[in-house]
Amino acid sequence: MISSTAYKLYVIAILRCAYPKAVNRDLKFYYETSFMSELFKKIGLSESLLPDFFEKTGRAYSNIHNFMLDRINEFKGRVQIIDGTLKSYNSDEVTFSQWSRKGKVKGSKDFTLLYTCDLYTKEPIYHRPYQGNMLDSTIFEDFLENVPSTGEILVADKGFRTKAITELLEQNKNVKYLLPLKRNTTLIRAEKLDENLAPVKIKDKQLLGSKKQIDGKFFYLFKDLEIAGKESVGNYQKHLKRNTFNIDEFNKNNQFFGVIVFESNVDLSLEDVYTLYDQRWEIEEMFNFYKNILELSKTRVHSEMKVYTTEFINYLSLIIATKVKNNLIRLNLHQNYSFRQIIEYLRSYKVEVINDTEWKKRKVLKYVQGLAELLEI
């Protein structure tokens, strides 16, 4: 039997997915003026009751963790994107709220949010908030300790390529990874990775690539000829303008223009590695939605427990949004409409009750009716 807590979390997640800027005092209004109140009756969303609900749910964090462990098993053996982001949160009462390096520049405290997503469905799998001033290596170590490896490949960005994280990966041989390196790494020349380049067949790309195994690790180098050309011209114009052009220096820099290098403990094809890298940016765009669903404010959160609950609800909202978006793509609706357009159009699709029992659809524009029928609403 599904608990009342689960129903309430689900309803709030849907409402916040539909109304990203909704604060606690808005939830009851959106619930009572939507069909959610018919599908899920008597969900208590009174503003005065929500703080206690958030506190109690956060204190039962083991249930949240178990939910995510089920998600991890569901995506067992798949390619996962792992990343961290800072979310603005100013509080003197919550230890999550700390001055990060970037926070000091922008004048706002943060907390760090670690997350993993499935590369292909874009669905979030795992997330956890940490203090804003915590080192990436400490967060990653906690992730490795608390999240069992299920044969997935973790794809990260350059921020995870630190000495401490490299040592952690050496100690955890069962963790498969793909990490980008800085393109001016001495490894390129020392191991001659930029020699013997061959065409890499990726649609709409002009790529050369090479692959080399060194001490049990695989290194993949790509040179994007289009990007290399633009960077070369930009470098030429910059030095010409400053009257500092030097042909030897220019040729030296040319080697690195348009270059991306990856390190992995998995033997992959060049085509697969580049595809993993390229699709990662779609995850970045999706996660920006997650990050912006709700920036925490003092009106919503006053304790660590409530941070756990709020971020879990945001996580559920993203799962819902991603599943909806994937369904729209499956129906090829993305070819004619943006995701935001479809949601806005469907806001006008309403039903009203007649004689306290009969539901009647309101008249809507023809293309809105067509969308509703296609989506079987």
Short mmCIF file of N, CA and C in Angstrom, two decimals, residues 176-281:
data_model
loop_
_atom_site.label_atom_id
_atom_site.label_comp_id
_atom_site.label_asym_id
_atom_site.label_seq_id
_atom_site.Cartn_x
_atom_site.Cartn_y
_atom_site.Cartn_z
N LYS A 176 33.99 1.96 -13.45
CA LYS A 176 34.36 2.31 -14.83
C LYS A 176 34.14 3.81 -15.04
N TYR A 177 35.05 4.45 -15.76
CA TYR A 177 34.96 5.90 -15.91
C TYR A 177 35.44 6.36 -17.28
N LEU A 178 35.02 7.56 -17.65
CA LEU A 178 35.51 8.26 -18.83
C LEU A 178 35.65 9.72 -18.44
N LEU A 179 36.91 10.21 -18.39
CA LEU A 179 37.17 11.57 -17.93
C LEU A 179 37.91 12.37 -18.99
N PRO A 180 37.50 13.61 -19.24
CA PRO A 180 38.25 14.47 -20.16
C PRO A 180 39.50 15.02 -19.48
N LEU A 181 40.56 15.19 -20.24
CA LEU A 181 41.80 15.79 -19.74
C LEU A 181 41.95 17.19 -20.32
N LYS A 182 42.79 17.98 -19.68
CA LYS A 182 43.09 19.30 -20.25
C LYS A 182 43.84 19.09 -21.56
N ARG A 183 43.47 19.87 -22.56
CA ARG A 183 44.04 19.59 -23.89
C ARG A 183 45.51 19.98 -23.99
N ASN A 184 46.03 20.72 -23.02
CA ASN A 184 47.46 21.04 -23.05
C ASN A 184 48.26 20.09 -22.15
N THR A 185 47.63 18.94 -21.78
CA THR A 185 48.33 17.98 -20.96
C THR A 185 49.60 17.49 -21.65
N THR A 186 50.66 17.33 -20.88
CA THR A 186 51.95 16.91 -21.45
C THR A 186 51.88 15.49 -22.02
N LEU A 187 50.85 14.75 -21.63
CA LEU A 187 50.69 13.38 -22.09
C LEU A 187 50.55 13.30 -23.61
N ILE A 188 49.95 14.33 -24.21
CA ILE A 188 49.73 14.32 -25.66
C ILE A 188 51.04 14.19 -26.41
N ARG A 189 52.00 15.01 -26.01
CA ARG A 189 53.29 14.98 -26.70
C ARG A 189 54.15 13.81 -26.23
N ALA A 190 54.12 13.57 -24.92
CA ALA A 190 54.97 12.51 -24.37
C ALA A 190 54.63 11.15 -24.97
N GLU A 191 53.35 10.90 -25.19
CA GLU A 191 52.91 9.62 -25.73
C GLU A 191 52.52 9.70 -27.20
N LYS A 192 52.74 10.88 -27.80
CA LYS A 192 52.47 11.09 -29.23
C LYS A 192 51.02 10.71 -29.60
N LEU A 193 50.10 11.17 -28.75
CA LEU A 193 48.69 10.85 -28.99
C LEU A 193 48.14 11.52 -30.24
N ASP A 194 48.77 12.64 -30.63
CA ASP A 194 48.26 13.38 -31.79
C ASP A 194 48.85 12.90 -33.11
N GLU A 195 49.55 11.78 -33.08
CA GLU A 195 50.08 11.20 -34.31
C GLU A 195 49.16 10.07 -34.78
N ASN A 196 49.29 9.72 -36.04
CA ASN A 196 48.50 8.63 -36.63
C ASN A 196 46.99 8.84 -36.46
N LEU A 197 46.56 10.09 -36.67
CA LEU A 197 45.13 10.39 -36.58
C LEU A 197 44.40 9.82 -37.79
N ALA A 198 43.18 9.38 -37.55
CA ALA A 198 42.35 8.82 -38.63
C ALA A 198 40.95 9.42 -38.53
N PRO A 199 40.21 9.45 -39.65
CA PRO A 199 38.85 10.01 -39.61
C PRO A 199 37.94 9.24 -38.64
N VAL A 200 37.10 9.98 -37.92
CA VAL A 200 36.10 9.40 -37.02
C VAL A 200 34.74 9.78 -37.59
N LYS A 201 33.95 8.78 -37.93
CA LYS A 201 32.70 9.04 -38.64
C LYS A 201 31.56 9.35 -37.67
N ILE A 202 31.30 10.64 -37.48
CA ILE A 202 30.18 11.13 -36.67
C ILE A 202 29.39 12.10 -37.54
N LYS A 203 28.08 11.92 -37.59
CA LYS A 203 27.24 12.76 -38.45
C LYS A 203 27.43 14.25 -38.16
N ASP A 204 27.59 15.03 -39.22
CA ASP A 204 27.71 16.49 -39.16
C ASP A 204 28.97 16.96 -38.44
N LYS A 205 29.96 16.07 -38.28
CA LYS A 205 31.22 16.45 -37.66
C LYS A 205 32.38 16.12 -38.59
N GLN A 206 33.43 16.93 -38.51
CA GLN A 206 34.66 16.66 -39.25
C GLN A 206 35.74 16.36 -38.22
N LEU A 207 35.92 15.08 -37.93
CA LEU A 207 36.78 14.69 -36.82
C LEU A 207 37.92 13.79 -37.25
N LEU A 208 39.05 13.98 -36.58
CA LEU A 208 40.15 13.03 -36.63
C LEU A 208 40.34 12.51 -35.22
N GLY A 209 40.82 11.26 -35.10
CA GLY A 209 40.98 10.72 -33.76
C GLY A 209 42.05 9.66 -33.68
N SER A 210 42.45 9.37 -32.44
CA SER A 210 43.41 8.30 -32.19
C SER A 210 43.10 7.66 -30.84
N LYS A 211 43.54 6.43 -30.68
CA LYS A 211 43.30 5.68 -29.44
C LYS A 211 44.58 4.96 -29.08
N LYS A 212 44.95 5.02 -27.80
CA LYS A 212 46.19 4.38 -27.37
C LYS A 212 46.03 3.82 -25.96
N GLN A 213 46.52 2.60 -25.75
CA GLN A 213 46.49 1.99 -24.43
C GLN A 213 47.84 2.18 -23.75
N ILE A 214 47.81 2.73 -22.53
CA ILE A 214 49.04 3.00 -21.78
C ILE A 214 48.83 2.54 -20.34
N ASP A 215 49.63 1.60 -19.89
CA ASP A 215 49.58 1.11 -18.51
C ASP A 215 48.17 0.71 -18.07
N GLY A 216 47.47 0.01 -18.94
CA GLY A 216 46.14 -0.49 -18.60
C GLY A 216 45.02 0.51 -18.75
N LYS A 217 45.34 1.73 -19.15
CA LYS A 217 44.31 2.75 -19.38
C LYS A 217 44.24 3.07 -20.87
N PHE A 218 43.09 3.58 -21.27
CA PHE A 218 42.88 3.94 -22.67
C PHE A 218 42.77 5.45 -22.80
N PHE A 219 43.47 5.99 -23.79
CA PHE A 219 43.44 7.43 -24.04
C PHE A 219 42.91 7.67 -25.45
N TYR A 220 41.93 8.56 -25.52
CA TYR A 220 41.25 8.85 -26.78
C TYR A 220 41.44 10.34 -27.10
N LEU A 221 41.96 10.62 -28.27
CA LEU A 221 42.15 12.01 -28.69
C LEU A 221 41.31 12.30 -29.93
N PHE A 222 40.65 13.45 -29.93
CA PHE A 222 39.86 13.91 -31.06
C PHE A 222 40.30 15.31 -31.46
N LYS A 223 40.30 15.55 -32.75
CA LYS A 223 40.56 16.89 -33.26
C LYS A 223 39.39 17.27 -34.16
N ASP A 224 38.62 18.25 -33.72
CA ASP A 224 37.48 18.76 -34.48
C ASP A 224 38.01 19.81 -35.45
N LEU A 225 38.01 19.49 -36.73
CA LEU A 225 38.62 20.37 -37.72
C LEU A 225 37.90 21.71 -37.84
N GLU A 226 36.59 21.71 -37.67
CA GLU A 226 35.83 22.96 -37.74
C GLU A 226 36.18 23.88 -36.57
N ILE A 227 36.21 23.33 -35.37
CA ILE A 227 36.57 24.12 -34.19
C ILE A 227 38.02 24.55 -34.27
N ALA A 228 38.89 23.64 -34.73
CA ALA A 228 40.32 23.97 -34.86
C ALA A 228 40.52 25.16 -35.79
N GLY A 229 39.76 25.20 -36.90
CA GLY A 229 39.87 26.31 -37.85
C GLY A 229 39.47 27.63 -37.22
N LYS A 230 38.36 27.62 -36.48
CA LYS A 230 37.88 28.85 -35.84
C LYS A 230 38.86 29.33 -34.77
N GLU A 231 39.40 28.40 -33.98
CA GLU A 231 40.34 28.77 -32.93
C GLU A 231 41.65 29.27 -33.53
N SER A 232 42.06 28.68 -34.63
CA SER A 232 43.29 29.11 -35.30
C SER A 232 43.16 30.53 -35.83
N VAL A 233 42.03 30.83 -36.46
CA VAL A 233 41.78 32.18 -36.98
C VAL A 233 41.71 33.18 -35.83
N GLY A 234 41.04 32.80 -34.75
CA GLY A 234 40.93 33.68 -33.59
C GLY A 234 42.28 33.98 -32.97
N ASN A 235 43.13 32.96 -32.88
CA ASN A 235 44.47 33.14 -32.33
C ASN A 235 45.31 34.04 -33.24
N TYR A 236 45.19 33.82 -34.54
CA TYR A 236 45.91 34.64 -35.53
C TYR A 236 45.52 36.11 -35.41
N GLN A 237 44.23 36.38 -35.36
CA GLN A 237 43.75 37.77 -35.28
C GLN A 237 44.14 38.44 -33.97
N LYS A 238 44.12 37.68 -32.89
CA LYS A 238 44.49 38.24 -31.58
C LYS A 238 45.93 38.72 -31.57
N HIS A 239 46.84 37.87 -32.06
CA HIS A 239 48.26 38.24 -32.03
C HIS A 239 48.60 39.30 -33.08
N LEU A 240 47.85 39.27 -34.20
CA LEU A 240 48.07 40.29 -35.23
C LEU A 240 47.68 41.66 -34.69
N LYS A 241 46.57 41.71 -33.95
CA LYS A 241 46.09 42.96 -33.37
C LYS A 241 47.06 43.50 -32.33
N ARG A 242 47.68 42.60 -31.57
CA ARG A 242 48.64 43.01 -30.53
C ARG A 242 50.05 43.17 -31.07
N ASN A 243 50.21 42.85 -32.35
CA ASN A 243 51.53 42.91 -32.99
C ASN A 243 52.53 41.98 -32.29
N THR A 244 52.04 40.79 -31.90
CA THR A 244 52.89 39.82 -31.19
C THR A 244 52.96 38.49 -31.93
N PHE A 245 52.66 38.50 -33.21
CA PHE A 245 52.60 37.24 -33.96
C PHE A 245 53.98 36.61 -34.11
N ASN A 246 54.04 35.32 -33.79
CA ASN A 246 55.27 34.54 -33.94
C ASN A 246 54.91 33.21 -34.56
N ILE A 247 55.47 32.89 -35.72
CA ILE A 247 55.04 31.71 -36.47
C ILE A 247 55.32 30.41 -35.72
N ASP A 248 56.44 30.36 -34.99
CA ASP A 248 56.76 29.14 -34.25
C ASP A 248 55.75 28.91 -33.12
N GLU A 249 55.43 30.00 -32.41
CA GLU A 249 54.45 29.91 -31.34
C GLU A 249 53.06 29.57 -31.89
N PHE A 250 52.75 30.15 -33.07
CA PHE A 250 51.46 29.91 -33.71
C PHE A 250 51.31 28.43 -34.08
N ASN A 251 52.35 27.85 -34.68
CA ASN A 251 52.31 26.44 -35.06
C ASN A 251 52.24 25.53 -33.84
N LYS A 252 52.92 25.95 -32.76
CA LYS A 252 52.90 25.17 -31.53
C LYS A 252 51.49 25.10 -30.94
N ASN A 253 50.81 26.26 -30.92
CA ASN A 253 49.44 26.31 -30.38
C ASN A 253 48.46 25.59 -31.29
N ASN A 254 48.74 25.59 -32.59
CA ASN A 254 47.84 24.97 -33.56
C ASN A 254 47.61 23.49 -33.26
N GLN A 255 48.60 22.86 -32.63
CA GLN A 255 48.48 21.43 -32.32
C GLN A 255 47.29 21.13 -31.41
N PHE A 256 46.97 22.11 -30.55
CA PHE A 256 45.95 21.87 -29.54
C PHE A 256 44.57 22.42 -29.91
N PHE A 257 44.49 23.17 -31.00
CA PHE A 257 43.20 23.75 -31.38
C PHE A 257 42.24 22.63 -31.79
N GLY A 258 41.02 22.69 -31.25
CA GLY A 258 40.00 21.70 -31.58
C GLY A 258 40.22 20.33 -30.99
N VAL A 259 41.14 20.23 -30.02
CA VAL A 259 41.52 18.92 -29.47
C VAL A 259 40.78 18.63 -28.16
N ILE A 260 40.30 17.40 -28.03
CA ILE A 260 39.70 16.89 -26.79
C ILE A 260 40.37 15.55 -26.50
N VAL A 261 40.78 15.35 -25.25
CA VAL A 261 41.43 14.10 -24.86
C VAL A 261 40.68 13.48 -23.69
N PHE A 262 40.52 12.16 -23.72
CA PHE A 262 39.83 11.44 -22.65
C PHE A 262 40.70 10.31 -22.12
N GLU A 263 40.51 10.04 -20.84
CA GLU A 263 41.14 8.88 -20.19
C GLU A 263 40.03 7.96 -19.71
N SER A 264 40.23 6.66 -19.86
CA SER A 264 39.23 5.69 -19.41
C SER A 264 39.89 4.38 -19.04
N ASN A 265 39.21 3.61 -18.21
CA ASN A 265 39.66 2.24 -17.92
C ASN A 265 38.79 1.23 -18.67
N VAL A 266 38.09 1.72 -19.70
CA VAL A 266 37.22 0.88 -20.52
C VAL A 266 37.66 0.98 -21.98
N ASP A 267 37.70 -0.17 -22.65
CA ASP A 267 38.06 -0.23 -24.06
C ASP A 267 36.83 0.07 -24.91
N LEU A 268 36.79 1.25 -25.51
CA LEU A 268 35.65 1.69 -26.32
C LEU A 268 36.12 2.09 -27.71
N SER A 269 35.18 2.17 -28.64
CA SER A 269 35.52 2.67 -29.97
C SER A 269 35.57 4.19 -29.92
N LEU A 270 36.30 4.80 -30.86
CA LEU A 270 36.37 6.27 -30.92
C LEU A 270 34.98 6.86 -31.12
N GLU A 271 34.18 6.20 -31.95
CA GLU A 271 32.83 6.70 -32.21
C GLU A 271 31.98 6.71 -30.93
N ASP A 272 32.09 5.65 -30.14
CA ASP A 272 31.31 5.58 -28.90
C ASP A 272 31.76 6.64 -27.90
N VAL A 273 33.06 6.85 -27.78
CA VAL A 273 33.57 7.84 -26.83
C VAL A 273 33.08 9.23 -27.18
N TYR A 274 33.16 9.58 -28.46
CA TYR A 274 32.73 10.93 -28.85
C TYR A 274 31.22 11.10 -28.66
N THR A 275 30.47 10.06 -28.95
CA THR A 275 29.01 10.13 -28.77
C THR A 275 28.66 10.33 -27.30
N LEU A 276 29.37 9.63 -26.41
CA LEU A 276 29.14 9.82 -24.97
C LEU A 276 29.42 11.26 -24.56
N TYR A 277 30.52 11.79 -25.07
CA TYR A 277 30.89 13.18 -24.76
C TYR A 277 29.87 14.16 -25.31
N ASP A 278 29.45 13.93 -26.54
CA ASP A 278 28.54 14.86 -27.21
C ASP A 278 27.17 14.87 -26.53
N GLN A 279 26.69 13.70 -26.14
CA GLN A 279 25.37 13.62 -25.51
C GLN A 279 25.38 14.16 -24.09
N ARG A 280 26.56 14.25 -23.50
CA ARG A 280 26.65 14.76 -22.14
C ARG A 280 26.11 16.18 -22.03
N TRP A 281 26.28 16.97 -23.08
CA TRP A 281 25.84 18.37 -23.03
C TRP A 281 24.32 18.48 -23.02
#
